[in-house]
Each structure stands twice: as structure tokens, then as C-alpha cells.
Coordinates of C-alpha atoms and ligand atoms in Angstrom, one line a residue:
X1 CA 0.0 0.0 0.0
X2 CA 1.5 3.4 -1.0
X3 CA 1.4 6.3 1.4
X4 CA -1.5 8.2 -0.3
X5 CA -3.6 5.1 -0.3
X6 CA -2.8 4.6 3.4
X7 CA -3.8 8.3 4.1
X8 CA -7.1 7.9 2.4
X9 CA -7.9 4.7 4.3
X10 CA -6.9 6.5 7.5
X11 CA -9.3 9.4 6.6
X12 CA -12.1 7.0 5.8
X13 CA -11.7 5.3 9.1
X14 CA -11.6 8.6 10.9
X15 CA -14.9 9.6 9.1
X16 CA -16.5 6.3 10.1
X17 CA -15.5 6.7 13.7
X18 CA -16.6 10.4 13.7
X19 CA -20.0 9.5 12.3
X20 CA -20.5 6.8 15.0
X21 CA -19.3 9.1 17.7
X22 CA -21.4 12.0 16.3
X23 CA -24.6 10.1 17.1
X24 CA -23.4 8.8 20.5
X25 CA -25.4 10.0 23.5
X26 CA -22.1 10.3 25.3
X27 CA -19.4 12.9 24.8
X28 CA -16.2 11.5 23.5
X29 CA -12.8 13.3 23.3
X30 CA -9.3 12.1 22.6
X31 CA -6.3 14.2 23.6
X32 CA -2.5 13.7 23.4
X33 CA -0.6 13.5 26.7
X34 CA -0.4 17.3 26.9
X35 CA -4.1 17.7 26.8
X36 CA -4.5 19.0 23.2
X37 CA -7.8 17.8 21.8
X38 CA -7.3 15.5 18.8
X39 CA -10.9 14.4 18.3
X40 CA -14.2 15.5 19.7
X41 CA -17.8 14.6 19.0
X42 CA -20.8 16.9 19.0
X43 CA -22.2 15.7 22.4
X44 CA -18.8 16.6 24.1
X45 CA -18.6 19.9 22.3
X46 CA -22.2 20.8 23.4
X47 CA -21.3 20.0 27.0
X48 CA -18.0 21.8 27.0
X49 CA -19.2 24.9 25.3
X50 CA -22.4 25.6 23.4
X51 CA -20.5 25.5 20.2
X52 CA -21.0 22.7 17.6
X53 CA -18.2 23.9 15.4
X54 CA -16.0 21.0 16.1
X55 CA -13.0 22.3 14.3
X56 CA -12.6 25.1 16.8
X57 CA -11.9 22.6 19.5
X58 CA -9.1 20.8 17.8
X59 CA -5.6 21.5 19.3
X60 CA -7.2 23.5 22.2
X61 CA -6.1 22.2 25.6
X62 CA -8.9 20.3 27.3
X63 CA -7.9 21.9 30.7
X64 CA -8.9 25.3 29.5
X65 CA -12.6 24.2 29.7
X66 CA -12.4 23.3 33.4
X67 CA -12.1 25.6 36.4
X68 CA -8.6 25.3 38.0
X69 CA -10.2 24.6 41.4
X70 CA -12.4 21.7 40.2
X71 CA -11.6 18.1 40.9
X72 CA -11.9 17.3 37.2
X73 CA -9.0 19.8 36.4
X74 CA -6.8 18.3 39.1
X75 CA -7.5 14.7 38.0
X76 CA -7.0 15.5 34.3
X77 CA -3.7 17.1 35.1
X78 CA -2.7 13.9 36.9
X79 CA -3.6 12.0 33.8
X80 CA -1.3 14.2 31.7
X81 CA 1.6 13.8 34.0
X82 CA 4.0 10.9 33.9
X83 CA 1.7 8.9 36.1
X84 CA -0.9 8.7 33.4
X85 CA -3.7 8.1 35.9
X86 CA -7.0 6.8 34.7
X87 CA -10.1 7.9 36.7
X88 CA -13.9 8.1 36.9
X89 CA -15.7 11.0 38.4
X90 CA -19.4 10.5 38.9
X91 CA -21.2 13.8 39.6
X92 CA -18.8 16.7 39.1
X93 CA -20.1 20.3 39.1
X94 CA -19.3 21.9 35.7
X95 CA -20.6 25.4 35.6
X96 CA -24.3 25.2 36.1
X97 CA -24.2 21.5 35.2
X98 CA -23.1 18.2 36.6
X99 CA -21.0 15.9 34.5
X100 CA -19.7 12.3 34.7
X101 CA -16.1 12.0 33.5
X102 CA -14.2 8.9 32.6
X103 CA -10.6 9.0 31.5
X104 CA -8.7 6.1 30.0
X105 CA -5.2 5.9 28.7
X106 CA -4.9 4.9 25.0
X107 CA -1.9 4.4 22.8
X108 CA -1.0 8.0 22.1
X109 CA -3.0 9.9 24.7
X110 CA -6.3 9.9 26.6
X111 CA -9.8 8.8 25.8
X112 CA -12.2 11.0 27.7
X113 CA -15.9 10.4 27.9
X114 CA -18.1 13.1 29.3
X115 CA -21.8 12.9 30.1
X116 CA -24.2 15.6 31.2
X117 CA -25.9 14.1 34.3
X118 CA -27.5 17.3 35.6
X119 CA -31.0 16.0 35.3
X120 CA -30.2 12.8 37.2
X121 CA -28.3 14.7 39.9
X122 CA -31.3 17.1 40.3
X123 CA -33.8 14.2 40.5
X124 CA -31.7 12.3 43.0
X125 CA -31.3 15.4 45.2
X126 CA -35.0 16.1 45.0
X127 CA -35.8 12.5 46.0
X128 CA -33.3 12.8 48.9
X129 CA -34.9 16.0 50.0
X130 CA -38.3 14.6 49.7
X131 CA -37.4 11.4 51.6
X132 CA -35.8 13.4 54.4
X133 CA -38.9 15.6 54.7
X134 CA -41.2 12.5 54.8
X135 CA -39.0 10.9 57.4
X136 CA -39.1 14.1 59.5
X137 CA -42.8 14.4 59.2
X138 CA -43.3 10.7 60.1
X139 CA -41.1 11.0 63.1
X140 CA -43.1 14.1 64.2
X141 CA -46.4 12.3 63.7
X142 CA -45.2 9.3 65.8
X143 CA -44.0 11.6 68.5
X144 CA -47.3 13.4 68.4
X145 CA -49.2 10.1 68.7
X146 CA -47.0 9.0 71.5
X147 CA -47.3 12.3 73.5
X148 CA -51.0 12.7 73.0
X149 CA -51.9 9.2 73.8
X150 CA -49.5 9.1 76.8
X151 CA -51.0 12.4 78.2
X152 CA -54.6 11.3 77.5
X153 CA -54.1 8.2 79.6
X154 CA -53.8 10.1 82.9
X155 CA -57.1 12.0 83.0
X156 CA -58.8 8.9 81.7
X157 CA -57.4 6.8 84.5
X158 CA -59.0 9.3 86.9
X159 CA -62.4 8.9 85.2
X160 CA -62.2 5.2 85.4
X161 CA -61.1 5.0 89.0
X162 CA -63.7 7.6 90.2
X163 CA -66.5 6.0 88.3
X164 CA -65.5 2.7 89.9
X165 CA -65.5 4.4 93.3
X166 CA -68.9 6.0 92.6
X167 CA -70.4 2.6 91.5
X168 CA -69.1 1.0 94.7
X169 CA -70.3 3.7 97.0
X170 CA -73.7 4.3 95.6
X171 CA -76.3 3.0 97.9
X172 CA -79.3 1.0 96.8
X173 CA -81.5 4.1 97.0
X174 CA -79.8 5.5 93.9
X175 CA -82.1 5.1 90.9
X176 CA -81.1 2.2 88.7
X177 CA -80.9 4.7 85.7
X178 CA -78.0 6.5 87.4
X179 CA -76.2 3.3 88.1
X180 CA -76.7 2.3 84.5
X181 CA -75.3 5.7 83.3
X182 CA -72.3 5.3 85.6
X183 CA -71.6 1.9 84.2
X184 CA -71.7 3.3 80.7
X185 CA -69.2 6.0 81.7
X186 CA -67.0 3.3 83.2
X187 CA -67.2 1.0 80.1
X188 CA -66.7 3.8 77.6
X189 CA -63.7 5.0 79.6
X190 CA -62.2 1.5 79.7
X191 CA -62.7 1.2 75.9
X192 CA -61.1 4.6 75.3
X193 CA -58.2 3.5 77.6
X194 CA -57.8 0.4 75.4
X195 CA -57.8 2.5 72.3
X196 CA -55.2 4.8 73.7
X197 CA -53.1 1.9 74.9
X198 CA -53.2 0.5 71.3
X199 CA -52.1 3.9 69.9
X200 CA -49.2 4.1 72.3
X201 CA -48.1 0.6 71.4
X202 CA -48.4 1.4 67.7
X203 CA -46.2 4.5 68.0
X204 CA -43.6 2.5 69.8
X205 CA -43.1 -0.1 67.0
X206 CA -39.5 -0.2 65.8
X207 CA -38.0 1.8 68.6
X208 CA -36.9 -1.2 70.6
X209 CA -34.0 -3.2 69.4
X210 CA -31.9 -4.6 66.6
X211 CA -33.0 -7.3 64.1
X212 CA -31.9 -10.8 65.1
X213 CA -32.2 -14.3 63.6
X214 CA -34.8 -16.3 65.4
X215 CA -36.6 -19.6 65.1
X216 CA -40.2 -18.7 64.1
X217 CA -41.4 -22.1 65.5
X218 CA -40.3 -20.8 68.9
X219 CA -42.2 -17.5 68.4
X220 CA -45.4 -19.4 67.5
X221 CA -45.0 -21.6 70.6
X222 CA -44.7 -18.7 72.9
X223 CA -47.7 -16.9 71.2
X224 CA -49.8 -20.1 71.6
X225 CA -48.7 -20.3 75.2
X226 CA -50.1 -16.8 75.9
X227 CA -53.3 -17.6 74.0
X228 CA -53.8 -20.9 75.8
X229 CA -57.0 -19.8 77.5
X230 CA -58.7 -18.8 74.3
X231 CA -57.5 -22.0 72.5
X232 CA -58.9 -24.2 75.2
X233 CA -62.1 -22.3 75.4
X234 CA -62.8 -22.4 71.7
X235 CA -61.5 -26.0 71.3
X236 CA -59.2 -24.8 68.6
X237 CA -56.7 -26.9 66.6
X238 CA -53.5 -25.2 65.5
X239 CA -51.2 -26.7 63.0
X240 CA -47.7 -25.6 62.1
X241 CA -44.4 -27.4 61.3
X242 CA -40.9 -26.6 60.1
X243 CA -41.2 -22.9 60.2
X244 CA -38.0 -21.1 59.2
X245 CA -35.3 -19.1 60.9
X246 CA -36.0 -15.5 60.1
X247 CA -34.3 -12.1 60.6
X248 CA -36.8 -10.2 62.7
X249 CA -37.4 -7.6 65.3
X250 CA -38.3 -10.2 68.0
X251 CA -40.8 -8.2 70.1
X252 CA -42.6 -6.8 67.0
X253 CA -42.7 -10.2 65.2
X254 CA -44.1 -11.8 68.3
X255 CA -46.8 -9.2 68.4
X256 CA -47.6 -9.7 64.7
X257 CA -48.2 -13.4 65.1
X258 CA -50.1 -12.8 68.4
X259 CA -52.5 -10.4 66.6
X260 CA -53.1 -12.7 63.6
X261 CA -53.5 -15.9 65.6
X262 CA -55.8 -14.2 68.2
X263 CA -57.9 -12.8 65.4
X264 CA -58.1 -16.2 63.8
X265 CA -59.5 -17.5 67.2
X266 CA -61.7 -14.5 67.8
X267 CA -63.5 -14.3 64.4
X268 CA -64.6 -17.9 64.5
X269 CA -68.0 -19.2 63.2
X270 CA -70.5 -20.0 65.9
X271 CA -70.4 -23.6 66.8
X272 CA -67.4 -24.4 64.6
X273 CA -64.1 -25.0 66.5
X274 CA -61.3 -23.0 64.9
X275 CA -58.8 -24.9 62.8
X276 CA -55.8 -22.6 62.2
X277 CA -52.8 -23.4 60.0
X278 CA -49.5 -21.5 60.1
X279 CA -47.2 -22.0 57.2
X280 CA -44.2 -20.4 55.5
X281 CA -43.2 -20.8 51.9
X282 CA -39.5 -20.6 51.0
X283 CA -39.3 -18.1 48.1
X284 CA -36.2 -16.7 46.4
X285 CA -35.9 -13.5 48.3
X286 CA -38.3 -13.9 51.2
X287 CA -40.4 -16.2 53.4
X288 CA -44.1 -16.0 52.6
X289 CA -46.0 -16.7 55.9
X290 CA -49.7 -17.5 55.9
X291 CA -52.2 -17.9 58.7
X292 CA -55.3 -19.7 57.6
X293 CA -58.5 -20.0 59.6
X294 CA -62.0 -21.5 59.1
X295 CA -63.8 -18.5 60.6
X296 CA -66.4 -16.0 59.6
X297 CA -64.4 -14.5 56.7
X298 CA -64.2 -11.0 55.3
X299 CA -66.0 -9.6 52.2
X300 CA -63.7 -8.8 49.3
X301 CA -64.5 -5.1 49.4
X302 CA -63.1 -4.9 52.9
X303 CA -59.7 -6.5 52.3
X304 CA -57.9 -3.2 52.5
X305 CA -60.0 -1.3 55.0
X306 CA -59.4 -3.7 57.8
X307 CA -55.7 -2.7 57.9
X308 CA -56.6 0.9 58.6
X309 CA -56.4 2.0 62.2
X310 CA -59.8 1.8 64.1
X311 CA -61.6 0.2 61.2
X312 CA -63.7 -2.8 62.1
X313 CA -66.3 -4.7 60.1
X314 CA -69.8 -3.7 61.0
X315 CA -70.9 -7.3 61.0
X316 CA -68.4 -8.1 63.7
X317 CA -69.4 -5.4 66.1
X318 CA -70.5 -7.8 68.8
X319 CA -67.0 -9.3 69.0
X320 CA -64.8 -7.2 71.3
X321 CA -61.9 -5.3 69.7
X322 CA -60.3 -1.9 69.0
X323 CA -59.6 -2.1 65.3
X324 CA -55.9 -1.5 66.0
X325 CA -54.6 -5.1 65.7
X326 CA -54.2 -5.2 61.9
X327 CA -52.9 -1.6 61.6
X328 CA -50.3 -2.8 64.1
X329 CA -49.5 -5.8 61.9
X330 CA -49.2 -3.7 58.8
X331 CA -46.7 -1.4 60.6
X332 CA -44.7 -4.3 61.8
X333 CA -44.5 -6.0 58.4
X334 CA -43.6 -2.6 56.9
X335 CA -40.8 -2.3 59.4
X336 CA -39.4 -5.7 58.2
X337 CA -39.6 -4.5 54.6
X338 CA -42.5 -6.8 53.7
X339 CA -46.2 -6.6 52.8
X340 CA -49.4 -8.0 54.4
X341 CA -52.7 -8.8 52.7
X342 CA -55.7 -11.1 53.1
X343 CA -57.6 -13.5 51.0
X344 CA -60.9 -14.7 52.3
X345 CA -64.4 -16.3 51.7
X346 CA -67.2 -15.1 54.0
X347 CA -68.4 -18.0 56.1
X348 CA -65.5 -20.3 55.0
X349 CA -62.4 -18.6 56.4
X350 CA -59.5 -16.2 55.8
X351 CA -55.8 -16.5 55.0
X352 CA -53.6 -13.6 56.1
X353 CA -50.3 -13.5 54.1
X354 CA -47.2 -11.5 54.9
X355 CA -43.6 -11.8 53.6
X356 CA -40.4 -11.3 55.5
X357 CA -37.3 -10.6 53.4
X358 CA -34.4 -13.1 53.9
Ligands
ADP1 P1 -60.0 -5.8 66.2 O1 -59.9 -7.3 66.1 O2 -59.5 -5.3 67.4 O3 -61.3 -5.3 65.7 P2 -58.1 -5.7 64.0 O4 -57.4 -4.5 63.4 O5 -57.3 -6.9 64.5 O6 -59.0 -5.2 65.1 O7 -59.1 -6.3 62.8 C1 -59.9 -5.4 62.1 C2 -61.2 -6.0 61.6 O8 -60.8 -7.0 60.6 C3 -61.9 -6.8 62.7 O9 -62.7 -6.0 63.4 C4 -62.6 -7.9 61.9 O10 -63.8 -7.3 61.4 C5 -61.7 -8.1 60.7 N1 -60.8 -9.4 60.9 C6 -59.6 -9.4 61.4 N2 -59.1 -10.7 61.4 C7 -60.1 -11.5 61.0 C8 -60.2 -12.9 60.7 N3 -59.2 -13.7 61.0 N4 -61.4 -13.3 60.2 C9 -62.4 -12.4 60.0 N5 -62.4 -11.1 60.2 C10 -61.2 -10.6 60.7

């Protein structure tokens, strides 16, 4: 091949490379080891200076586009020195923008790729700000719930104990109506106290300790122990075997199972002894727990509502409860990074599912 032939091949190759680079979404620049620009595509030119006249960049020193104080400038200088350092900078301020800069050593100089990541950085910062704000508001709400419920408890205790005293000390001459009213005051105060207690508990979730690996069979055992009275009374059968080791907040996880199992006992069908199965399916990233009962069931249109605090099903009003249990469960499962939901058939039974990440 003679030399003019060689030159034209070289030119052709350069044109092909330039047309590929010209359409690349990433800025590409090559320089010699002194920083003089040998080749630049439109995207890079656009980022460095709103000037698409590519020729005007050739032979200019790349350093002149960067502020001397910037990290990019310092690093680039390092790359031109004898050390010929390669580097990656992810979110470097560049005028009003942010750029991502990668520098690699090639045969006769440097290959620099430059990307405008301003939008990504702005979005990321916005998400960060938003998350911080949400976290702060959440913490404030929890503190508010804690303080109000804590402070409400005291006057309420007074109402309960004084209505008790009054009931005890009222003689038989007192009209039965008055006695009945006193009893209503006492019962309502007790119910309010239960609700406040539930709120307090709810605001305490997740403040206790670290996650630890525990045997969920043991947790179920201890829950069943504490529910022994209800189990005997309702003649319930409870089945579970080979439940896994899980990474959990022990107190909260215990309370989760306690709520679900006690609901499965509580919402039983009249005359039908509860049969409750506790199971856990080994999935790729988590354990899917299920608690199945043969109780009164829940209509489909109520599947979501029951997880909201203080929401109870109208049909179940005669069964004692505060409507806090499942809100509690949801918060606990959230804390573990999982989800909770229900599947049910009225008059046949319900299955509550929740997953615990591995
Ligand atoms: P509580 O039991 O104190 O009312 P929960 O928050 O635990 O509060 O439950 C909310 C409502 O969901 C209950 O009032 C009941 O109507 C319904 N529910 C919960 N668990 C079951 C279940 N296993 N079977 C049928 N209904 C249930």
C-alpha cells in the first residue's frame, strides 16, 4: 500500500469513527498526553461549550474548559503527568451542570468520555430532600401520637377509678338509671383507655432493638402459650411445622403473630371450633407466611379497609376489639420490609399473608 492510499484509508476510518461518535449519546474526546484535543464529537462539544463547530476545539487544551479549582481539572492534570492516571468522576459540578467524567489511557494519549448528568443529579437530590422531609414528618407524627396518647391516659385513668368508686359507694336508693349511666361511663372510659393503649403501642413499634435471627417455631410456641386460655375455650386446633429461621425484630414479630392468631381464634364461626394453620413458603428473596382460619371470613371489598387503624367490620361489632390489631400488623410488616394482605371467603375462612425478606 502506498502512502496516499494509506492516508485515504486513514481518513475514511476517521470519518466512520466520527459519524458513529457524532450520534453517540455520550461525549467523546481524545487528547494527546499534553491535553491537546485531537478528536471530539458533537455531544462533548455541546457539554464543554455551546458550540458545535467541532474544528474550533481541535488542538485546544482540554484543561482550559475546566475551572482550576475543580476536581476534574486536578485529576485531568494527573492523567497528563508521567503517572498517566485513569479515573472516573461521577457527579462533578461543571458550571451550572453536573458531568460524569471517565478517563482512560490509550496508545498516544487519553480517551475522555463526558456525560451531562445534571437531570439525574437534580432528580436524585430532589428524592433525597423529599425522603428526608417525609422521614421528619413521620417522626413528628409518631412523636405526636405518643405524646397525646400518653397524656390522655392520665385523666382517663382518673375517670375510670372515680366512676369505679362511685359505683361501689352508691347506695341502693340511687335510681337504677343513674347506676346504668355510671356503668356506661366506666365501660366507655375503659374502651377509650384500650384504644389509647393501642395507639401508644403502635407509636412504639420499631424503637426497641436490633433485628436478630430467630426460630419462628419458637415464636409461635410462645404466642400459643399466651393464648392458651382462648385456645382451650374455643377447642381450637392449631397446626404448624418446620417454620423457618427469620431475621426479625423479636418483640414486634411476636406481636404480629399474636395479633393474627388471636384474630383467627376470635373471628370464628358460631359452633365451629377454629382450625388454624400457620405456614411459611420458602421463596427466592423472602419467606411467605400464611395464617389460615376457618372463621367467619371477610368480604372482598373490605380487604384493604381492615388494615386501617380503628376500622372494624360492622358485621363483627358484637366481638370485642379496638380495630388497631391489623394496623399494628401492617406497621410491623412494613418495618421488616414486607407486605401484608388477606384472602378470604365469607363463612368459610380467611388467610392472612405476609412476607419477611431473607
Ligand atoms: P380488632 O380485632 O380489634 O377489631 P383488627 O385490626 O385486628 O381489630 O381487625 C380489624 C377487623 O378485621 C376486625 O374488626 C374484623 O372485622 C376483621 N378481621 C380481622 N381478622 C379477621 C379474621 N381472621 N377473620 C375475619 N375477620 C377478621
